[in-house]
CSV table of C-alpha atoms and ligand atoms in Angstrom, one decimal:
chain,number,residue,atom,x,y,z
A,1,MET,CA,99.9,112.7,138.0
A,2,PRO,CA,96.6,114.5,139.7
A,3,ASN,CA,93.5,114.0,137.7
A,4,PRO,CA,94.8,114.6,133.9
A,5,THR,CA,92.3,117.2,133.1
A,6,THR,CA,93.3,119.2,136.1
A,7,ALA,CA,97.1,118.6,135.1
A,8,ARG,CA,96.1,119.7,131.8
A,9,GLN,CA,94.4,122.9,132.9
A,10,LEU,CA,97.2,123.8,135.0
A,11,MET,CA,99.8,123.3,132.1
A,12,VAL,CA,97.7,125.7,129.7
A,13,ALA,CA,97.5,128.2,132.5
A,14,SER,CA,101.0,128.4,133.7
A,15,GLN,CA,103.0,127.0,130.9
A,16,LEU,CA,101.4,128.5,127.9
A,17,ARG,CA,98.8,131.6,128.9
A,18,ASP,CA,101.2,132.9,131.6
A,19,ARG,CA,104.2,132.9,128.8
A,20,GLY,CA,101.9,134.9,126.3
A,21,ILE,CA,100.4,132.0,124.2
A,22,SER,CA,97.0,133.7,123.4
A,23,ASP,CA,95.3,132.0,120.3
A,24,PRO,CA,92.2,130.5,121.6
A,25,ARG,CA,92.2,127.6,119.1
A,26,VAL,CA,95.7,126.7,120.3
A,27,LEU,CA,94.6,127.0,123.9
A,28,ASN,CA,91.4,125.1,123.6
A,29,ALA,CA,93.4,122.2,121.5
A,30,MET,CA,95.9,122.0,124.4
A,31,LEU,CA,93.2,121.6,126.8
A,32,ARG,CA,91.2,119.1,124.7
A,33,VAL,CA,94.0,116.6,123.6
A,34,PRO,CA,95.0,114.0,126.4
A,35,ARG,CA,98.8,114.4,126.1
A,36,HIS,CA,99.4,111.5,128.6
A,37,GLU,CA,97.9,109.2,125.9
A,38,PHE,CA,101.1,110.0,123.7
A,39,VAL,CA,103.6,109.4,126.4
A,40,PRO,CA,105.1,105.8,127.0
A,41,GLU,CA,103.9,104.2,130.5
A,42,PRO,CA,107.1,105.1,132.2
A,43,TYR,CA,106.8,108.6,131.8
A,44,ARG,CA,103.0,109.4,131.9
A,45,ALA,CA,103.2,110.9,135.4
A,46,GLN,CA,105.3,113.6,133.9
A,47,ALA,CA,103.1,114.2,130.7
A,48,TYR,CA,101.8,117.6,131.6
A,49,GLU,CA,105.4,118.9,133.0
A,50,ASP,CA,107.3,121.3,131.2
A,51,HIS,CA,109.9,119.6,129.1
A,52,PRO,CA,110.4,117.0,126.5
A,53,LEU,CA,109.9,113.3,127.1
A,54,PRO,CA,111.5,110.4,125.8
A,55,ILE,CA,108.9,108.4,123.2
A,56,GLY,CA,111.2,105.4,122.1
A,57,ASP,CA,113.8,105.2,118.9
A,58,GLY,CA,116.0,108.0,120.6
A,59,GLN,CA,112.9,110.3,119.9
A,60,THR,CA,111.1,112.8,122.0
A,61,ILE,CA,107.7,114.4,122.5
A,62,SER,CA,108.4,118.1,122.5
A,63,GLN,CA,108.1,120.6,125.3
A,64,PRO,CA,104.2,121.8,125.6
A,65,TYR,CA,105.4,125.7,125.4
A,66,ILE,CA,107.4,125.1,122.2
A,67,VAL,CA,104.6,123.0,120.7
A,68,ALA,CA,102.2,125.7,121.3
A,69,LEU,CA,104.5,128.5,120.0
A,70,MET,CA,104.9,126.6,116.6
A,71,LEU,CA,101.2,126.1,116.5
A,72,GLU,CA,100.3,129.9,117.2
A,73,SER,CA,102.7,131.0,114.7
A,74,LEU,CA,100.8,129.2,112.0
A,75,HIS,CA,97.6,131.2,112.6
A,76,LEU,CA,95.7,128.2,111.6
A,77,THR,CA,92.0,128.3,110.7
A,78,PRO,CA,89.3,125.6,110.7
A,79,GLY,CA,89.4,125.0,107.0
A,80,ASP,CA,93.1,124.5,106.8
A,81,LYS,CA,95.1,121.7,105.1
A,82,VAL,CA,98.3,120.9,107.1
A,83,LEU,CA,101.3,118.8,106.7
A,84,GLU,CA,103.3,117.8,109.7
A,85,VAL,CA,107.0,116.4,109.3
A,86,GLY,CA,108.0,114.1,112.4
A,87,THR,CA,104.9,112.5,113.5
A,88,GLY,CA,106.7,110.9,116.8
A,89,SER,CA,104.1,110.3,119.4
A,90,GLY,CA,101.2,111.8,117.3
A,91,TYR,CA,100.6,114.4,120.1
A,92,VAL,CA,101.0,117.4,117.6
A,93,THR,CA,99.1,115.5,114.9
A,94,ALA,CA,96.1,115.5,117.4
A,95,LEU,CA,96.4,119.0,118.3
A,96,LEU,CA,96.3,119.9,114.4
A,97,ALA,CA,93.6,117.6,113.8
A,98,GLU,CA,91.6,119.6,116.6
A,99,ILE,CA,92.0,122.8,114.8
A,100,ALA,CA,92.5,122.2,111.0
A,101,ALA,CA,90.4,120.3,108.6
A,102,GLN,CA,92.8,117.7,107.3
A,103,VAL,CA,96.1,116.7,108.6
A,104,PHE,CA,99.0,114.8,106.7
A,105,SER,CA,101.7,113.4,108.8
A,106,ILE,CA,105.1,111.7,108.0
A,107,GLU,CA,107.4,109.9,110.2
A,108,ARG,CA,110.4,107.9,109.2
A,109,HIS,CA,110.4,105.4,112.1
A,110,ALA,CA,107.7,102.9,111.2
A,111,SER,CA,107.2,102.0,114.6
A,112,LEU,CA,106.5,105.3,116.0
A,113,ALA,CA,104.1,106.0,112.8
A,114,GLU,CA,102.3,102.7,113.9
A,115,SER,CA,102.1,103.8,117.3
A,116,ALA,CA,100.9,107.2,116.6
A,117,ARG,CA,98.2,105.8,114.0
A,118,LYS,CA,96.7,103.6,117.0
A,119,ALA,CA,96.6,106.5,119.7
A,120,LEU,CA,94.9,108.8,117.2
A,121,ALA,CA,92.5,106.1,116.1
A,122,ALA,CA,91.8,105.4,119.7
A,123,LEU,CA,91.0,109.0,120.3
A,124,GLY,CA,88.5,109.2,117.4
A,125,TYR,CA,90.5,111.5,115.2
A,126,THR,CA,89.1,110.7,111.4
A,127,ASN,CA,90.9,113.6,109.8
A,128,VAL,CA,94.4,112.6,110.0
A,129,CYS,CA,96.6,110.4,107.7
A,130,VAL,CA,100.0,109.2,109.0
A,131,PHE,CA,102.7,108.0,106.5
A,132,THR,CA,106.2,106.4,106.8
A,133,GLY,CA,108.9,108.0,104.9
A,134,ASP,CA,111.1,111.2,104.4
A,135,GLY,CA,109.4,114.2,105.3
A,136,ALA,CA,112.2,116.2,103.9
A,137,LEU,CA,110.4,115.7,100.9
A,138,GLY,CA,107.1,116.6,102.0
A,139,LEU,CA,103.9,114.9,100.3
A,140,PRO,CA,103.9,116.4,96.8
A,141,ALA,CA,100.9,114.3,95.9
A,142,CYS,CA,98.6,116.0,98.7
A,143,ALA,CA,100.4,119.3,98.1
A,144,PRO,CA,99.7,122.3,98.2
A,145,PHE,CA,99.1,122.9,102.1
A,146,ASP,CA,97.9,125.8,104.1
A,147,ALA,CA,100.7,125.1,106.7
A,148,ILE,CA,103.5,122.9,107.4
A,149,LEU,CA,104.9,122.2,110.7
A,150,VAL,CA,108.3,120.6,111.2
A,151,SER,CA,109.1,119.0,114.5
A,152,ALA,CA,112.7,118.1,113.7
A,153,ALA,CA,115.8,120.4,113.0
A,154,ALA,CA,117.1,120.6,109.3
A,155,LEU,CA,120.7,121.6,108.7
A,156,ARG,CA,119.2,123.7,105.8
A,157,MET,CA,115.9,124.7,104.9
A,158,PRO,CA,114.2,121.9,102.7
A,159,PRO,CA,113.5,123.4,99.5
A,160,ALA,CA,110.6,120.7,98.6
A,161,LEU,CA,108.7,122.0,101.4
A,162,VAL,CA,108.5,125.5,100.6
A,163,VAL,CA,107.2,124.9,97.1
A,164,GLN,CA,104.3,122.9,98.9
A,165,LEU,CA,103.0,125.7,100.4
A,166,ARG,CA,99.9,127.5,98.7
A,167,ASP,CA,99.9,131.3,98.3
A,168,GLY,CA,99.2,132.8,101.7
A,169,GLY,CA,100.7,129.5,103.2
A,170,ARG,CA,103.0,129.1,106.3
A,171,LEU,CA,105.7,127.0,107.6
A,172,ILE,CA,107.5,126.6,110.8
A,173,ILE,CA,110.8,124.7,111.2
A,174,PRO,CA,113.8,124.4,113.2
A,175,VAL,CA,117.0,125.1,111.4
A,176,GLY,CA,120.5,124.5,112.6
A,177,SER,CA,123.0,121.9,114.0
A,178,GLN,CA,122.4,119.8,117.5
A,179,ASP,CA,124.4,122.9,119.1
A,180,SER,CA,122.7,125.8,117.7
A,181,GLN,CA,119.0,126.0,116.3
A,182,GLN,CA,116.4,128.8,115.8
A,183,LEU,CA,112.8,128.6,114.5
A,184,HIS,CA,112.6,129.8,110.9
A,185,PHE,CA,108.9,131.0,109.6
A,186,ILE,CA,108.0,131.3,106.2
A,187,ARG,CA,105.1,132.8,104.5
A,188,MET,CA,104.2,132.4,100.8
A,189,VAL,CA,103.3,135.8,99.3
A,190,ASN,CA,102.5,136.3,95.7
A,191,GLY,CA,104.7,133.4,94.9
A,192,GLN,CA,107.5,134.6,96.9
A,193,ALA,CA,108.9,132.9,100.3
A,194,VAL,CA,109.0,135.7,103.0
A,195,SER,CA,111.0,134.3,105.8
A,196,SER,CA,111.8,135.6,109.4
A,197,LEU,CA,113.7,134.2,112.2
A,198,ARG,CA,112.2,133.1,115.6
A,199,GLU,CA,113.1,131.5,119.1
A,200,PRO,CA,116.2,129.6,119.5
A,201,VAL,CA,115.1,125.9,120.0
A,202,ARG,CA,116.5,122.2,120.5
A,203,PHE,CA,114.9,119.5,118.6
A,204,VAL,CA,116.3,116.2,117.3
A,205,PRO,CA,117.8,116.2,113.8
A,206,LEU,CA,115.6,115.9,110.6
A,207,VAL,CA,117.4,112.8,109.3
A,208,PRO,CA,117.8,112.8,105.4
A,209,SER,CA,116.7,109.7,103.5
A,210,GLN,CA,120.1,108.8,102.4
A,211,GLU,CA,121.2,108.0,106.0
B,1,LIG,N1,106.0,116.3,117.2
B,1,LIG,C1,106.4,115.1,117.7
B,1,LIG,C2,107.8,115.3,118.0
B,1,LIG,C3,108.6,114.1,117.8
B,1,LIG,S1,110.5,114.4,117.6
B,1,LIG,C4,106.0,114.8,119.2
B,1,LIG,O1,105.6,115.7,119.9
B,1,LIG,O2,106.0,113.7,119.5
B,1,LIG,C5,110.6,114.5,115.8
B,1,LIG,C6,110.4,113.4,115.1
B,1,LIG,O3,110.8,113.6,113.7
B,1,LIG,C7,111.0,112.0,115.3
B,1,LIG,O4,109.9,110.9,115.8
B,1,LIG,C8,111.8,111.7,114.2
B,1,LIG,O5,111.8,110.2,114.0
B,1,LIG,C9,111.1,112.4,113.1
B,1,LIG,N2,112.2,112.5,111.8
B,1,LIG,C10,113.4,112.7,111.8
B,1,LIG,N3,113.8,113.0,110.3
B,1,LIG,C11,112.7,112.8,109.9
B,1,LIG,C12,112.4,112.9,108.5
B,1,LIG,N4,113.4,112.9,107.5
B,1,LIG,N5,111.2,112.5,107.9
B,1,LIG,C13,110.1,112.1,108.6
B,1,LIG,N6,110.5,112.0,110.1
B,1,LIG,C14,111.5,112.4,110.6
């Protein structure tokens, strides 16, 4: 890998800006967060490449472009309180922590949650809290949220997440089977969930708690 800062600048220019990502908060966060610190040693040299990478426990750190697309869709502002489902490596948690005020994140694998906590603490993020548990249930004790980002594909929209959005809140989530998934976007408007379909994607499954 060349100098990580140079690699990151190249990633942002060629994989994000050139493909239409324009929210300066998203672009700046992706310039700042050292993605290689969230990638296991054997794959570090590929940390700024245009694809997902293994992070252990059969899971992956998502492709940078898809992360940027999901972040941009949420129209985050600096005062936002955000819920992330599927902490994984903690990379998206760090990006959210750069942009928003407070980030709550849930991961079902205790080992991934622990290494994400360590990576986030080592980088000095103090506005994040990583929980182990079933993210499909959200975090009712900390709701309502301004935004919810789900990094694993649900077979159906989890109703518990929708009710944890405040009015004006936004949710982005991949929905579908392993063969066919699409990003779904929801905005709460006067107590009504208004949804729209976005890009086709491919994520690891959101595993329900009973499995
Ligand atoms: N944003 C992460 C993506 C990790 S992949 C990153 O960039 O590293 C998705 C993660 O969702 C996996 O770590 C997986 O273990 C987790 N996951 C799957 N089902 C879950 C559930 N029901 N609750 C919480 N986490 C879940």
